[in-house]
């Protein structure tokens, strides 16, 4: 079995446990499972064309991305939608988006949503290195002048999502409220891996519109922030163009990225950022951004009304 499936089972259990819910109370009900997963190192490593004798009756289920979600549904007897999502680095956030939509439609009464990434072979790291996106000194320096790429990392995360009215009625510990979600695609850009600032702006505006939130009132944005010379300026300019517009000069929006702390979890990167932000809201505290020494000169922080936090501060919301 792909260790990613085990990791997802573990964090699914922990999410249910942290919510104060007994797993047997979920059995047989419309609880959805939405998992972001894109790496398939285990399947490649175990299906050998040199020795097909290593293939077992469990090779297919053990290496299938769909089973990464389905095994959770099977083990806990969850009978809502159960699916794996692969949209590369946004996989776990798209999983959250689909989970929220499923709840809004009444298809799921609650949902487990998250993602996983395990690095089991060097081959894909070699390919990313050849692409020139990895940091040669092993540091993610989001929005910093010395940003030279990201660090691949591994891990898993899961959250339990339910309608706010139900959470309030049942006395749940609520870390955060998801007011809205949105999803789009860059379309054609100068390169397949080059993001579109215009598409990112549209996405932020769409999410704010759906949430009924004025962009200028947003005080913090947890960004993708990979620490690449190309991606960071495009993203910062897109965020600042939306949330930085029309706000007082002395009320800048803070921007950060958990990748500086734990690296780029790829398919699980988004859920790591979501959990970080939920914990920040819970503790009402904004941590300093690691590996930030000097602002990237390609990002006009003053014009964009953005600031990278360099010291910890209380967060009043």
mmCIF file of C-alpha atoms in Angstrom:
data_model
loop_
_atom_site.group_PDB
_atom_site.id
_atom_site.type_symbol
_atom_site.label_atom_id
_atom_site.label_comp_id
_atom_site.label_asym_id
_atom_site.label_seq_id
_atom_site.Cartn_x
_atom_site.Cartn_y
_atom_site.Cartn_z
ATOM 1 C CA UNK A 1 0.000 0.000 0.000
ATOM 2 C CA UNK A 2 1.226 3.462 -0.914
ATOM 3 C CA UNK A 3 2.283 5.119 2.376
ATOM 4 C CA UNK A 4 0.268 8.146 1.277
ATOM 5 C CA UNK A 5 -2.868 6.091 1.931
ATOM 6 C CA UNK A 6 -1.701 5.328 5.480
ATOM 7 C CA UNK A 7 -0.813 8.971 6.122
ATOM 8 C CA UNK A 8 -4.266 10.052 4.980
ATOM 9 C CA UNK A 9 -5.942 7.494 7.235
ATOM 10 C CA UNK A 10 -3.934 8.828 10.177
ATOM 11 C CA UNK A 11 -4.779 12.493 9.614
ATOM 12 C CA UNK A 12 -8.421 11.638 8.877
ATOM 13 C CA UNK A 13 -8.620 9.927 12.269
ATOM 14 C CA UNK A 14 -6.912 12.886 13.952
ATOM 15 C CA UNK A 15 -9.289 15.364 12.296
ATOM 16 C CA UNK A 16 -12.303 13.389 13.527
ATOM 17 C CA UNK A 17 -10.727 13.041 16.970
ATOM 18 C CA UNK A 18 -9.870 16.752 17.181
ATOM 19 C CA UNK A 19 -13.466 17.584 16.265
ATOM 20 C CA UNK A 20 -14.647 15.635 19.319
ATOM 21 C CA UNK A 21 -16.616 13.247 17.143
ATOM 22 C CA UNK A 22 -16.685 9.498 17.646
ATOM 23 C CA UNK A 23 -15.938 7.778 14.312
ATOM 24 C CA UNK A 24 -18.821 5.329 14.762
ATOM 25 C CA UNK A 25 -21.222 8.286 14.822
ATOM 26 C CA UNK A 26 -20.225 9.029 11.222
ATOM 27 C CA UNK A 27 -20.606 5.473 9.960
ATOM 28 C CA UNK A 28 -23.295 4.900 7.358
ATOM 29 C CA UNK A 29 -23.946 8.611 6.812
ATOM 30 C CA UNK A 30 -23.362 11.081 3.983
ATOM 31 C CA UNK A 31 -19.866 12.182 4.980
ATOM 32 C CA UNK A 32 -17.746 13.102 1.958
ATOM 33 C CA UNK A 33 -14.018 12.506 1.497
ATOM 34 C CA UNK A 34 -12.063 14.818 -0.799
ATOM 35 C CA UNK A 35 -8.328 14.209 -1.121
ATOM 36 C CA UNK A 36 -5.639 16.100 -3.021
ATOM 37 C CA UNK A 37 -2.934 13.731 -4.265
ATOM 38 C CA UNK A 38 -0.655 13.936 -7.274
ATOM 39 C CA UNK A 39 2.565 12.007 -6.605
ATOM 40 C CA UNK A 40 2.678 8.354 -7.630
ATOM 41 C CA UNK A 41 6.216 7.346 -6.675
ATOM 42 C CA UNK A 42 5.022 4.168 -4.960
ATOM 43 C CA UNK A 43 3.116 2.910 -7.997
ATOM 44 C CA UNK A 44 6.129 3.543 -10.230
ATOM 45 C CA UNK A 45 8.511 1.828 -7.812
ATOM 46 C CA UNK A 46 6.395 -1.273 -7.246
ATOM 47 C CA UNK A 47 5.207 -1.993 -10.791
ATOM 48 C CA UNK A 48 8.421 -3.208 -12.353
ATOM 49 C CA UNK A 49 8.666 -4.103 -16.026
ATOM 50 C CA UNK A 50 11.829 -6.043 -15.181
ATOM 51 C CA UNK A 51 10.150 -8.368 -12.680
ATOM 52 C CA UNK A 52 6.393 -8.624 -12.912
ATOM 53 C CA UNK A 53 6.526 -11.252 -10.205
ATOM 54 C CA UNK A 54 6.463 -8.428 -7.652
ATOM 55 C CA UNK A 55 2.883 -7.553 -8.673
ATOM 56 C CA UNK A 56 0.329 -8.775 -6.127
ATOM 57 C CA UNK A 57 -3.478 -8.762 -5.829
ATOM 58 C CA UNK A 58 -3.077 -5.527 -3.848
ATOM 59 C CA UNK A 59 -0.873 -3.649 -6.318
ATOM 60 C CA UNK A 60 -3.772 -1.883 -8.036
ATOM 61 C CA UNK A 61 -5.624 -0.760 -4.912
ATOM 62 C CA UNK A 62 -2.363 -0.090 -3.081
ATOM 63 C CA UNK A 63 -1.133 2.339 -5.722
ATOM 64 C CA UNK A 64 -4.316 3.953 -7.011
ATOM 65 C CA UNK A 65 -4.944 7.619 -6.239
ATOM 66 C CA UNK A 66 -8.707 7.051 -6.092
ATOM 67 C CA UNK A 67 -8.250 4.479 -3.344
ATOM 68 C CA UNK A 68 -6.412 7.089 -1.255
ATOM 69 C CA UNK A 69 -9.836 8.661 -0.704
ATOM 70 C CA UNK A 70 -11.923 5.501 -1.010
ATOM 71 C CA UNK A 71 -9.966 3.659 1.693
ATOM 72 C CA UNK A 72 -10.917 6.358 4.214
ATOM 73 C CA UNK A 73 -14.577 5.989 3.242
ATOM 74 C CA UNK A 74 -14.248 2.210 3.470
ATOM 75 C CA UNK A 75 -12.525 2.141 6.853
ATOM 76 C CA UNK A 76 -14.942 4.560 8.530
ATOM 77 C CA UNK A 77 -18.030 3.512 6.516
ATOM 78 C CA UNK A 78 -18.527 7.019 5.151
ATOM 79 C CA UNK A 79 -21.111 7.056 2.374
ATOM 80 C CA UNK A 80 -20.843 10.552 0.905
ATOM 81 C CA UNK A 81 -18.822 11.377 -2.237
ATOM 82 C CA UNK A 82 -15.283 9.985 -2.143
ATOM 83 C CA UNK A 83 -12.766 11.215 -4.668
ATOM 84 C CA UNK A 84 -9.139 12.081 -5.336
ATOM 85 C CA UNK A 85 -8.216 15.421 -6.885
ATOM 86 C CA UNK A 86 -5.086 16.111 -8.905
ATOM 87 C CA UNK A 87 -4.621 19.735 -9.890
ATOM 88 C CA UNK A 88 -0.918 19.736 -9.010
ATOM 89 C CA UNK A 89 -0.010 22.226 -6.260
ATOM 90 C CA UNK A 90 -3.611 23.359 -5.764
ATOM 91 C CA UNK A 91 -4.954 19.808 -5.309
ATOM 92 C CA UNK A 92 -5.842 19.984 -1.609
ATOM 93 C CA UNK A 93 -7.412 23.446 -1.905
ATOM 94 C CA UNK A 94 -9.535 22.287 -4.834
ATOM 95 C CA UNK A 95 -10.475 19.305 -2.644
ATOM 96 C CA UNK A 96 -11.642 21.782 0.030
ATOM 97 C CA UNK A 97 -13.557 23.728 -2.629
ATOM 98 C CA UNK A 98 -15.342 20.586 -3.827
ATOM 99 C CA UNK A 99 -16.064 19.552 -0.233
ATOM 100 C CA UNK A 100 -17.683 22.908 0.532
ATOM 101 C CA UNK A 101 -19.738 22.782 -2.650
ATOM 102 C CA UNK A 102 -20.901 19.260 -1.782
ATOM 103 C CA UNK A 103 -22.039 20.450 1.654
ATOM 104 C CA UNK A 104 -23.790 23.499 0.184
ATOM 105 C CA UNK A 105 -25.704 21.267 -2.249
ATOM 106 C CA UNK A 106 -26.818 19.006 0.586
ATOM 107 C CA UNK A 107 -24.930 16.114 -0.953
ATOM 108 C CA UNK A 108 -22.707 15.754 2.153
ATOM 109 C CA UNK A 109 -23.701 16.586 5.723
ATOM 110 C CA UNK A 110 -20.017 17.061 6.503
ATOM 111 C CA UNK A 111 -16.739 16.315 4.761
ATOM 112 C CA UNK A 112 -13.128 15.394 5.321
ATOM 113 C CA UNK A 113 -10.879 17.390 3.002
ATOM 114 C CA UNK A 114 -7.112 17.461 2.726
ATOM 115 C CA UNK A 115 -4.065 16.288 0.855
ATOM 116 C CA UNK A 116 -0.881 14.265 1.001
ATOM 117 C CA UNK A 117 2.585 14.146 -0.513
ATOM 118 C CA UNK A 118 5.320 11.522 -0.063
ATOM 119 C CA UNK A 119 8.722 11.639 -1.773
ATOM 120 C CA UNK A 120 9.829 8.047 -2.302
ATOM 121 C CA UNK A 121 12.041 8.247 -5.398
ATOM 122 C CA UNK A 122 14.726 10.706 -6.530
ATOM 123 C CA UNK A 123 13.565 10.720 -10.154
ATOM 124 C CA UNK A 124 10.930 13.438 -9.886
ATOM 125 C CA UNK A 125 13.226 15.650 -7.828
ATOM 126 C CA UNK A 126 15.814 15.332 -10.590
ATOM 127 C CA UNK A 127 13.197 16.459 -13.116
ATOM 128 C CA UNK A 128 12.217 19.482 -10.988
ATOM 129 C CA UNK A 129 15.889 20.324 -10.596
ATOM 130 C CA UNK A 130 16.318 20.210 -14.366
ATOM 131 C CA UNK A 131 13.338 22.566 -14.634
ATOM 132 C CA UNK A 132 15.246 25.011 -12.424
ATOM 133 C CA UNK A 133 12.587 25.538 -9.746
ATOM 134 C CA UNK A 134 14.364 24.003 -6.729
ATOM 135 C CA UNK A 135 16.420 26.025 -4.268
ATOM 136 C CA UNK A 136 20.068 24.932 -4.473
ATOM 137 C CA UNK A 137 20.622 25.792 -0.805
ATOM 138 C CA UNK A 138 17.473 24.122 0.520
ATOM 139 C CA UNK A 139 15.481 27.170 1.640
ATOM 140 C CA UNK A 140 12.082 28.572 0.649
ATOM 141 C CA UNK A 141 12.519 32.345 0.777
ATOM 142 C CA UNK A 142 9.010 33.552 0.002
ATOM 143 C CA UNK A 143 8.932 37.164 -1.286
ATOM 144 C CA UNK A 144 12.591 37.667 -0.396
ATOM 145 C CA UNK A 145 15.236 39.209 -2.653
ATOM 146 C CA UNK A 146 17.307 36.030 -2.309
ATOM 147 C CA UNK A 147 14.457 33.742 -3.422
ATOM 148 C CA UNK A 148 15.970 31.064 -5.634
ATOM 149 C CA UNK A 149 13.394 28.286 -5.724
ATOM 150 C CA UNK A 150 11.529 25.995 -3.381
ATOM 151 C CA UNK A 151 12.201 22.844 -1.388
ATOM 152 C CA UNK A 152 10.140 19.729 -2.028
ATOM 153 C CA UNK A 153 8.688 18.320 1.183
ATOM 154 C CA UNK A 154 6.250 15.707 2.327
ATOM 155 C CA UNK A 155 3.367 15.451 4.743
ATOM 156 C CA UNK A 156 -0.385 15.188 5.046
ATOM 157 C CA UNK A 157 -3.217 17.283 6.420
ATOM 158 C CA UNK A 158 -6.964 16.959 6.826
ATOM 159 C CA UNK A 159 -9.795 19.125 8.127
ATOM 160 C CA UNK A 160 -13.373 18.262 9.026
ATOM 161 C CA UNK A 161 -15.884 20.673 7.496
ATOM 162 C CA UNK A 162 -19.550 21.002 8.396
ATOM 163 C CA UNK A 163 -22.247 23.689 8.134
ATOM 164 C CA UNK A 164 -21.701 26.487 10.657
ATOM 165 C CA UNK A 165 -25.220 26.221 12.064
ATOM 166 C CA UNK A 166 -24.641 22.540 12.866
ATOM 167 C CA UNK A 167 -21.255 23.222 14.439
ATOM 168 C CA UNK A 168 -22.785 25.909 16.662
ATOM 169 C CA UNK A 169 -25.744 23.731 17.623
ATOM 170 C CA UNK A 170 -23.473 20.843 18.584
ATOM 171 C CA UNK A 171 -21.015 22.999 20.543
ATOM 172 C CA UNK A 172 -18.035 22.190 18.341
ATOM 173 C CA UNK A 173 -14.649 23.862 18.622
ATOM 174 C CA UNK A 174 -14.620 26.076 15.523
ATOM 175 C CA UNK A 175 -11.167 27.068 14.266
ATOM 176 C CA UNK A 176 -12.364 29.088 11.282
ATOM 177 C CA UNK A 177 -15.334 29.743 9.034
ATOM 178 C CA UNK A 178 -14.944 29.251 5.283
ATOM 179 C CA UNK A 179 -17.049 32.085 3.892
ATOM 180 C CA UNK A 180 -16.515 31.124 0.267
ATOM 181 C CA UNK A 181 -14.329 29.169 -2.124
ATOM 182 C CA UNK A 182 -13.520 29.706 -5.791
ATOM 183 C CA UNK A 183 -11.557 27.978 -8.528
ATOM 184 C CA UNK A 184 -10.250 28.889 -11.971
ATOM 185 C CA UNK A 185 -7.366 28.233 -14.365
ATOM 186 C CA UNK A 186 -4.670 30.419 -15.919
ATOM 187 C CA UNK A 187 -5.461 29.533 -19.503
ATOM 188 C CA UNK A 188 -2.631 30.177 -21.925
ATOM 189 C CA UNK A 189 0.385 31.932 -20.408
ATOM 190 C CA UNK A 190 3.976 32.451 -21.631
ATOM 191 C CA UNK A 191 4.722 28.927 -20.379
ATOM 192 C CA UNK A 192 2.869 25.892 -18.993
ATOM 193 C CA UNK A 193 4.310 26.451 -15.502
ATOM 194 C CA UNK A 194 4.056 30.276 -15.574
ATOM 195 C CA UNK A 195 1.062 31.652 -13.620
ATOM 196 C CA UNK A 196 -1.296 34.354 -14.797
ATOM 197 C CA UNK A 197 -1.596 37.423 -12.592
ATOM 198 C CA UNK A 198 -4.865 38.400 -14.247
ATOM 199 C CA UNK A 199 -6.408 34.996 -13.515
ATOM 200 C CA UNK A 200 -5.247 35.207 -9.902
ATOM 201 C CA UNK A 201 -6.829 38.637 -9.527
ATOM 202 C CA UNK A 202 -10.128 37.356 -10.930
ATOM 203 C CA UNK A 203 -10.044 34.435 -8.508
ATOM 204 C CA UNK A 204 -9.493 36.623 -5.430
ATOM 205 C CA UNK A 205 -12.240 39.026 -6.529
ATOM 206 C CA UNK A 206 -14.609 36.126 -7.175
ATOM 207 C CA UNK A 207 -13.942 34.615 -3.728
ATOM 208 C CA UNK A 208 -14.507 37.998 -2.056
ATOM 209 C CA UNK A 209 -17.717 38.587 -4.011
ATOM 210 C CA UNK A 210 -19.101 35.182 -3.039
ATOM 211 C CA UNK A 211 -18.189 35.778 0.597
ATOM 212 C CA UNK A 212 -19.630 39.284 0.672
ATOM 213 C CA UNK A 213 -16.253 40.606 1.802
ATOM 214 C CA UNK A 214 -14.753 43.923 0.734
ATOM 215 C CA UNK A 215 -11.166 43.118 -0.406
ATOM 216 C CA UNK A 216 -9.759 46.240 1.296
ATOM 217 C CA UNK A 217 -10.893 44.886 4.692
ATOM 218 C CA UNK A 218 -8.740 41.742 4.448
ATOM 219 C CA UNK A 219 -5.888 41.952 6.945
ATOM 220 C CA UNK A 220 -3.883 38.814 6.067
ATOM 221 C CA UNK A 221 -3.398 36.584 3.029
ATOM 222 C CA UNK A 222 -1.755 33.173 3.247
ATOM 223 C CA UNK A 223 -0.117 33.011 -0.176
ATOM 224 C CA UNK A 224 1.265 30.233 -2.349
ATOM 225 C CA UNK A 225 4.666 31.922 -1.962
ATOM 226 C CA UNK A 226 6.953 29.245 -3.371
ATOM 227 C CA UNK A 227 9.998 31.475 -3.280
ATOM 228 C CA UNK A 228 10.646 31.430 -7.019
ATOM 229 C CA UNK A 229 11.887 34.524 -8.861
ATOM 230 C CA UNK A 230 9.017 34.284 -11.378
ATOM 231 C CA UNK A 231 6.070 33.162 -9.260
ATOM 232 C CA UNK A 232 6.392 35.407 -6.198
ATOM 233 C CA UNK A 233 6.215 38.777 -8.012
ATOM 234 C CA UNK A 234 3.263 37.645 -10.141
ATOM 235 C CA UNK A 235 1.350 36.439 -7.088
ATOM 236 C CA UNK A 236 2.176 39.428 -4.881
ATOM 237 C CA UNK A 237 1.149 41.853 -7.615
ATOM 238 C CA UNK A 238 -2.116 39.972 -8.136
ATOM 239 C CA UNK A 239 -2.953 39.929 -4.418
ATOM 240 C CA UNK A 240 -1.960 43.553 -3.880
ATOM 241 C CA UNK A 241 -3.917 44.740 -6.906
ATOM 242 C CA UNK A 242 -7.090 43.399 -5.276
ATOM 243 C CA UNK A 243 -6.731 43.613 -1.486
ATOM 244 C CA UNK A 244 -4.330 46.568 -1.497
ATOM 245 C CA UNK A 245 -6.566 48.828 -3.546
ATOM 246 C CA UNK A 246 -8.611 51.474 -1.743
ATOM 247 C CA UNK A 247 -7.210 50.886 1.722
ATOM 248 C CA UNK A 248 -5.464 53.451 3.964
ATOM 249 C CA UNK A 249 -1.683 53.596 3.557
ATOM 250 C CA UNK A 250 -1.263 52.866 7.283
ATOM 251 C CA UNK A 251 -3.374 49.708 7.061
ATOM 252 C CA UNK A 252 -1.383 47.370 4.882
ATOM 253 C CA UNK A 253 -2.398 43.787 4.257
ATOM 254 C CA UNK A 254 0.010 41.207 5.681
ATOM 255 C CA UNK A 255 1.142 38.380 3.416
ATOM 256 C CA UNK A 256 2.958 35.168 4.296
ATOM 257 C CA UNK A 257 3.582 31.560 3.298
ATOM 258 C CA UNK A 258 4.045 28.443 5.425
ATOM 259 C CA UNK A 259 6.423 27.028 2.792
ATOM 260 C CA UNK A 260 9.300 28.889 4.418
ATOM 261 C CA UNK A 261 8.727 26.727 7.507
ATOM 262 C CA UNK A 262 7.939 23.298 6.090
ATOM 263 C CA UNK A 263 8.756 23.441 2.393
ATOM 264 C CA UNK A 264 6.453 22.869 -0.557
ATOM 265 C CA UNK A 265 4.122 19.932 0.073
ATOM 266 C CA UNK A 266 2.942 20.078 -3.537
ATOM 267 C CA UNK A 267 -0.492 18.347 -3.585
ATOM 268 C CA UNK A 268 -0.801 18.979 0.179
ATOM 269 C CA UNK A 269 0.566 22.540 0.110
ATOM 270 C CA UNK A 270 -2.832 24.215 0.195
ATOM 271 C CA UNK A 271 -4.172 22.299 3.189
ATOM 272 C CA UNK A 272 -0.997 23.183 5.112
ATOM 273 C CA UNK A 273 -1.658 26.871 4.438
ATOM 274 C CA UNK A 274 -5.327 26.507 5.378
ATOM 275 C CA UNK A 275 -4.494 24.789 8.674
ATOM 276 C CA UNK A 276 -1.877 27.434 9.454
ATOM 277 C CA UNK A 277 -4.376 30.231 8.857
ATOM 278 C CA UNK A 278 -7.097 28.492 10.894
ATOM 279 C CA UNK A 279 -4.673 28.132 13.809
ATOM 280 C CA UNK A 280 -3.693 31.791 13.476
ATOM 281 C CA UNK A 281 -7.357 32.763 13.744
ATOM 282 C CA UNK A 282 -7.824 30.406 16.691
ATOM 283 C CA UNK A 283 -4.849 31.829 18.591
ATOM 284 C CA UNK A 284 -5.373 35.385 17.236
ATOM 285 C CA UNK A 285 -1.677 35.592 16.443
ATOM 286 C CA UNK A 286 0.271 36.217 13.225
ATOM 287 C CA UNK A 287 3.721 34.588 13.237
ATOM 288 C CA UNK A 288 6.787 36.129 11.583
ATOM 289 C CA UNK A 289 7.731 34.972 8.104
ATOM 290 C CA UNK A 290 10.788 32.727 8.164
ATOM 291 C CA UNK A 291 13.720 33.339 5.784
ATOM 292 C CA UNK A 292 12.616 36.892 4.992
ATOM 293 C CA UNK A 293 15.531 39.340 5.174
ATOM 294 C CA UNK A 294 15.143 41.793 2.298
ATOM 295 C CA UNK A 295 12.079 42.421 0.155
ATOM 296 C CA UNK A 296 12.138 41.170 -3.425
ATOM 297 C CA UNK A 297 12.851 44.307 -5.525
ATOM 298 C CA UNK A 298 10.494 42.986 -8.216
ATOM 299 C CA UNK A 299 7.593 43.473 -5.764
ATOM 300 C CA UNK A 300 6.505 47.049 -5.048
ATOM 301 C CA UNK A 301 5.206 46.484 -1.519
ATOM 302 C CA UNK A 302 4.504 50.189 -0.968
ATOM 303 C CA UNK A 303 2.349 50.564 -4.065
ATOM 304 C CA UNK A 304 0.564 47.279 -3.389
ATOM 305 C CA UNK A 305 -0.091 48.089 0.289
ATOM 306 C CA UNK A 306 1.419 44.754 1.333
ATOM 307 C CA UNK A 307 3.774 43.846 4.187
ATOM 308 C CA UNK A 308 5.565 40.629 5.075
ATOM 309 C CA UNK A 309 5.468 40.202 8.889
ATOM 310 C CA UNK A 310 8.969 39.995 10.382
ATOM 311 C CA UNK A 311 7.860 39.848 14.025
ATOM 312 C CA UNK A 312 4.993 38.056 15.712
ATOM 313 C CA UNK A 313 1.948 40.174 16.403
ATOM 314 C CA UNK A 314 -1.564 39.855 17.804
ATOM 315 C CA UNK A 315 -4.322 39.464 15.242
ATOM 316 C CA UNK A 316 -7.530 41.252 16.091
ATOM 317 C CA UNK A 317 -10.371 40.156 13.824
#
